[in-house]
Each structure stands twice: as C-alpha cells, then as structure tokens.
Amino acid sequence: MLDKAETTDLIAPTPGLTGGVRSASKHDSGPKHVTGEAVYIDDIVEPYGTLHLAPGAATIAHGKIIKMDLSKVRSAPGVVCVLTADDIPGTNDVSPAHTHDEPVLPDGIVQFYGQPIFCVAAETREQARAAAKLADIEYEELPAILSIDDAMAQKSYVAEPHVMKRGDSASALASAPHRHASRMVIGGQDHFYLEGHVSFAIPQEDGDVFIHCSTQHPSEVQHNIANVLGRPANAVTVEVRRMGGGFGGKETQSMQWAALASIVAIKTGRPAKMRLDRDDDMIMTGKRHDFIVDYDVGFDDSGRICGADIQYAANCGFSADLSSAIADRAMFHTDNAYYLGDVEIRSYRCKTNLVSNTAFRGFGGPQGMVAIERIIDEIAITLGLDPLDVRTANYYGDDGRNMTPYHMPVEDNVLPELTRDLLASSNYRQRRAEIDAFNAQSPVIKRGIAMTPVKFGISFTTTFLNQAGALVHVYQDGSVHLNHGGTEMGQGLFIKVAQVVAEEFQIDLEHIKITATNTGKVPNTSATAASSGADMNGMAARNAARTIKDRLIAFAATHYKVGAAEIHFVPGRVIVGDVADISFAELVKLAYFGRISLSATGYYATPKIHYDRETASGRPFFYFAYGMACSEVMIDTLTGENKVTRVDILHDVGQSLNPAIDRGQIEGGFIQGMGWLTSEELWWDDAGRIRTHAPSTYKIPACSDRPEDFRMELWSSGRNVEKSIHRSKAVGEPPLMLAISVHRALAHAVASVAQGKVVPALNTPATPEAILRAVLRLADDTVHIARSDSNDRQEKGARSAAMAGVSAPQAGA
Ligand code: MTE
Ligand code: HPA
Ligand code: MOS
C-alpha cells in the first residue's frame, strides 16, 4: 500500500475530508467542557449504596506511631469502615518502580506531614471528613530531613547518585580563559489540575473490581491494585474517560487513592469513591521536584563554553516514585541547545521527609534547562555580550560540535533557522537597544527582554516504555469504534488519534467514536506521558486501521475481480478500478457478508532508540522538539511587581496533526511554565508542614497575568526528519520551557539596576519579593546607582523591611 505520509508528506488537510490529519478540528469535548456535559468521575451517577472516603493525615514529618486509637472515628455518624495498614489484603505497596517504599497506609512509621495513615469510609463525604478528624494518635518523633542541603549533608538518597560525562571537564575548566561558578535554587510546582485525584471503585463478581480512576497510567493502577488486593491483574479493570488535567501528577500518584477505594469496595461490597479535597490533594500528593544546581563553567572570549561541571540535587521527598527518571531527564537537558565541551554532570536524588515528588510537565527537563540558560546569561554579562549571541555561539553544530553529554549526536537541529526567523519577526535587536536606552533614563520602572531556545528529547528515556496499542472496530453501518492505550487529560490526544483513523479510512471524523481508555480493551500500556501520546497511540491506531483496510482491499479485489492496486480510498468513498465507486459503509457491509473480520488491534514500538544507563550513552530520544521564545517584561524596582508585556513564540511541531490543538498546547504550556518561574511558590514551615496548600496562598497564573501582546506561531518550516506519525512532532511538554525566556527577561530587567554589568543571581520562582531582593542586592553591590533620589531610597528601605517580614521562602532568591 502507498503510504501517503511517508512518501508524499501530506502538507495540508485532504480536500473533501472533514477532520482528517492537519485539520484544525476542535477538541472533541470542547463544547462539553464549556457546557458542563463532559463527564468527570465525580459526575458519574452514583449507584445506590456508594460510600465516600476521607484520608486521616499524620501530624508530624517523621516518627513512629506509638498509639492509634480510632474508636471515636469508628463510632462517628455514618461511618461504615475504617482502614489501617492491617486491612490491606495483599501487598502494602503502591510504589511505581517496585522500590517497595510507598505504603498504601504506613505500618508504624510516618514519613511526611500529612501522610495518610488511615482512611474512613462513610455514607457521605462530609461524614467521612468529619470522622477523620477524631483520631487519637501518639507519635515518637524522629529527626526530620526537610531540605536538600540537609539531605546532601546526611547522604540521604532515594536512589544512587548518577554521572554523565564526556571528555575531561577538570582540565577544560582549569585551562579556560574565563570561569564562572555559582548556585541556582529552583522551586517546585503544584500541578493544580482542575480535577483533583479521584477514584471510584465498583465491586464486581468473584471479588473483582472495576475502577474509574483519574489517572495517566491505567495499566499501572490495574497492576498495583491487583497486588494490593492480592489478586491477579485480570481481576481488576481500570477505565479513564478523561481527566480534568494531569500534567504528570497522575502518572503514578493515582495509585494510593485507587487502592483505598478498591479495598473498601471489596471489603464492604459497596461502590466506594475517594475524591480528595483540594487542600488534601496539595498536601498529600507530590509536585515538581525542587532542585539545587551547583555549577562551574569555563568559556572563551566569544562566550563559547569549553568545559562544565554541573551538579544537581533533587528533592525527591520520602520515596523514589519516578525521581530517578526525572533526575535523569534533568541531566539529559543540562545542555538544552548547547554544546558544552568537556562536561561532567552529577545528580543526587535526595530523600527528605516531605511528600514524594513526581512527574510534572517536562519531567526534570525544565530544571535542567533553566540552569544552563542562567549560566549563558551570566557568561554574557561577564563578557559584555548580548546573551543571544552567546546562545547562538554555543548552539550545537557540525564538525564535532553535535555530540550531547550522553553521546547521542544531534542530527535534526533547526535552532539556527528558528532563531533567524524569530529574530526577524520579533525585532529583538532593535527592541533590546530601545529597552537598554529606556532603562538608562527610567529610575524606577525597568524593562527586560530575552530570547531563549528549547530543545526537548522525545521518547521515554526508560526505553521499554516506548510502546503502545490500539483497538479498532468497524461496525456494519461503517461507523468506527476507536480505542487505544492513551489517556485524555485535555491535551487533545483523542481527537488527534481519531483524525489519524479518519485519514486512514478516508471517512469524516464524525463517523469515529472516541471511547474511554480501558485496561480490558488495550492491555499493558505505558503512561500517557513524555509527550509521546499522539506519536505512539496515533501509530498504533493507524496500524489497527490499516490492518482492517488491507482486509477490505483484499476482499474488494476478490469480490470485484480487480487488482489491489486499483482500489483507492478517497474521501467518503472507495473506488474499485472502473468497476465500482461505493461508499465506505457499503464496502464494509459487503465485507461483513463476505465474512471478513472488521476488528483489529494495532501495536507500535518506537524505532531506533536504545540507551545504556550504566555508561550513560546511547540514543534515548527518537528526535528532538524545538522552539524559540522572545519575552519582554517590566518590573517595578520599588515593589518587585512585574508583568509580561509581549511574547513572541515560534514552535516546531513538525507537520501538525491538528494546528488548533497544538496552538492550545503551546499557549497553555507557556503560561504554565511562566507560573512555575514567576508566581507559584511552595513553602513548608520548620515542622515540614506545607503552608501553601490552597489557591489563597499558592498563586497560579490568572487571565490577567497573560502577556498583554501574545504572538505565537507554529513554525511554517517545521518538519520531522524521522518517520513519526504523519511527520508531526510531540507538543505536550516542550512549550513549558519556552517560559524560561520570561525568567531571563526578568533577570535582564533586574541587571539594568547595575547597568547590566553585575550578574543578578535570580532563582525561581522570581516572585515580586525575589525580584525586589535581587534588585536591592544589586543596588547595594553597585557603587553607582541610577537612582539617587533619597526619597526613593527611603521608600525602598521601608518596603524591603516589610517584605523581609512576610516572606522567607525556601526557594526564594
Ligand atoms: N495539556 C492539558 N490540557 N492537560 C494536561 O494534563 N499534560 C501535559 C501535556 N499537556 C497536560 C497537557 C503533559 S505532562 C504531557 S506528558 C502531555 O500533555 C501528555 O499528553 P501527550 O503525550 O498526548 O502530549
Ligand atoms: N517522561 C515521562 N514519564 C516517564 C519517563 C519520561 O521520560 N520515563 C519514565 N516515565
Ligand atoms: Mo508528562 S510530566 O510526561 O506526564
């Protein structure tokens, strides 16, 4: 069969076909999201007798439970059962990587403040929540490790440290013309999905269970719940129609809630629902890892890096979860777009008495990249160069400058072209000159601009996860039932895969029924993660559709006595040589009577990738996704207040499967990244208690925070040199890192306080307080301050005193 995507590189939607690939079809649930008709798990009509669960939380960060009297909980109104570690029928473990370090409910030892230590099931959710507060618990406290520095000092790790290297970084540093060393503190991030964690377990015959779960990883929930229940995997079915956002937070952390709901369902024979309250969700589930990065770089007069020594310490929390893979991905993105010369990268995975941190859009990549982007700016300031020139001087190139620290050559680099195109459309050079001129005469308000690239590796770095499956049925009327292992979390995966199938059969999208992900239909799936949902499930679904199509062609060839090459699927119709021109549905009907199977599975395993973690070398990524952003900001040096005034983005999605969805992902990812880097500040007190556990204290971007002038384009020259699904590129995570340009623009504005000659050690998040502190530090460090007005200074002093009183963030500047 002729493969259009592989041979002709379909560049536009197929004329006459509605909703094929490359069409800007709206999200299949878009109207339902808006009207409220989209069914989330808490909207499912509850069967009679449904029980509601609430977790009981620990009130220390680390210690032994020496007494747990739950009698008042058990006798509270409406309470039907109370679970402790003793009630777990199978293995008390929901650790994803089989590290056996994550109990469903702890057996005696508390590992973080807020850890669920028992669970109440009652007739109503309010009754369960009220009862959960009545426990009488005594602890013997143990010393708690609450910071990365403490964990490093005590060598407290959840996994072994890991090293990547190329060449001899020590000699390269020693002989470098210039050298710069510093430390960057990078904050975490709460997922703040609109729908929190929720699981609804319905008991079945024979002690089996069916679970509606808000998870990115139905198969892992299935396997873990089977272990927890002491049953085989085939006793557990997990279904996910959609999530109200996952962002990585539901890659592994859905397990505990599904486990509790399932145990109650099995124990009581009644449906059981566990829906976390927002505050509990923020207290009890992991976040983006906060990092400390210590670095030492050597560079020449042009700003080219010749050697680098980079050390990461990631705050993993109390258990391993996905931390090893996340810390690895930070290492894989240490270089971002740059050839680092001789380099050594070390990574420590710190174990602390805090909630276990987990996947979050970018999966460690953002933490790796934000550090190198600050380093580049520091080199530029040291040498008095435009940071963009230092960036381009360090871009991967040919002649021996294309090898990553993990020994994978970069063969698809489009950043020089992307940079050229964005330079032209953003007018960066002229605007930067204008901004510097503005800053020179503006004592209080300062502006900043920065242009930063993104290069993001696509594939799970855990190679075996790069596989996917699909199931396609064609019914006698020509309508299609589509199922695959990917989950929908708002990112538009379902519509993209449906478009692929519409294109394959050449039928309008409306004939394809998108159905809930279900472990009973497609087994042994990977998490929908690593931005590879459409790449992998799109291919699997195309393969399934192609199997059916090939059968239809073979049938028609026999039926009409023509050669297979004479049969063409065109929009809505099938042309059989000059013998017949029939609708897809008519051919399907004939094939059914001809006793042809109209159902098929499809499978896909990403080609070309391999990685040897022992030697830290190989090809972990099928390809790279690229993007470039130019952000302009304004800060008030008296208050630290700031806003993003203009953003220009060019992003490479290859040849888009759906430009409307891709644009949504780029805008959303950028804003989410902006939140991480500017306003979302997590803060724990000295007892290890998170104090930012609600929107009142944790500030995600609001509509009013969006850039006043937001210009985003899919890069028109975008292409994928690899044979990805219709030559598209993954888009889910990479755009988040475009927001690093905002952080760098803020740093540019801050640096202007010292005429751009002193490096502002701006950490993340760059909250108003952090910006103010950075401004004050620079102003104090500088002999010549632009502002000489003494009233200004008095005001500044008073404000800084006030600010010091209200904030002492762990991750602040
Ligand atoms: N977009 C929305 N609306 N909601 C989400 O939860 N998750 C992101 C990204 N975009 C997310 C999202 C993350 S972390 C990933 S890995 C990808 O979507 C996963 O989906 P994909 O592989 O289909 O792109
Ligand atoms: N990305 C997202 N999730 C993952 C990965 C990855 O690279 N590896 C394992 N889980
Ligand atoms: Mo995304 S962090 O890979 O779920």
Short mmCIF file of C-alpha atoms and ligand atoms in Angstrom, two decimals, residues 251 322 325-326 329 359 362-363 456-457 459-462 465 527-531 621 733, ligand 2:
data_model
loop_
_atom_site.label_atom_id
_atom_site.label_comp_id
_atom_site.label_asym_id
_atom_site.label_seq_id
_atom_site.Cartn_x
_atom_site.Cartn_y
_atom_site.Cartn_z
CA GLU A 251 1.34 9.38 36.15
CA LEU A 322 9.72 8.45 39.33
CA ALA A 325 13.92 9.03 35.64
CA ILE A 326 13.11 12.68 36.42
CA ARG A 329 15.89 13.83 32.34
CA ALA A 359 6.35 13.85 37.20
CA GLY A 362 8.88 18.47 31.30
CA PHE A 363 9.79 15.74 33.78
CA PHE A 456 13.49 18.70 24.17
CA GLY A 457 14.11 14.98 23.75
CA SER A 459 10.68 9.40 23.98
CA PHE A 460 10.55 7.85 27.42
CA THR A 461 14.17 7.58 28.49
CA THR A 462 13.16 4.24 30.00
CA LEU A 465 8.03 2.21 27.90
CA ALA A 527 1.56 6.07 30.96
CA THR A 528 0.35 8.82 28.70
CA ALA A 529 3.45 10.87 29.32
CA ALA A 530 6.74 12.03 27.86
CA SER A 531 4.64 13.93 25.28
CA PHE A 621 15.38 10.01 22.05
CA GLU A 733 5.74 19.36 27.27
N1 HPA B 2 8.91 11.02 30.74
C1 HPA B 2 7.75 10.86 31.39
N2 HPA B 2 7.47 9.83 32.15
C2 HPA B 2 8.40 8.88 32.28
C3 HPA B 2 9.64 8.98 31.63
C4 HPA B 2 9.91 10.10 30.82
O1 HPA B 2 10.99 10.24 30.22
N3 HPA B 2 10.35 7.89 31.96
C5 HPA B 2 9.56 7.17 32.78
N4 HPA B 2 8.38 7.77 32.98
#
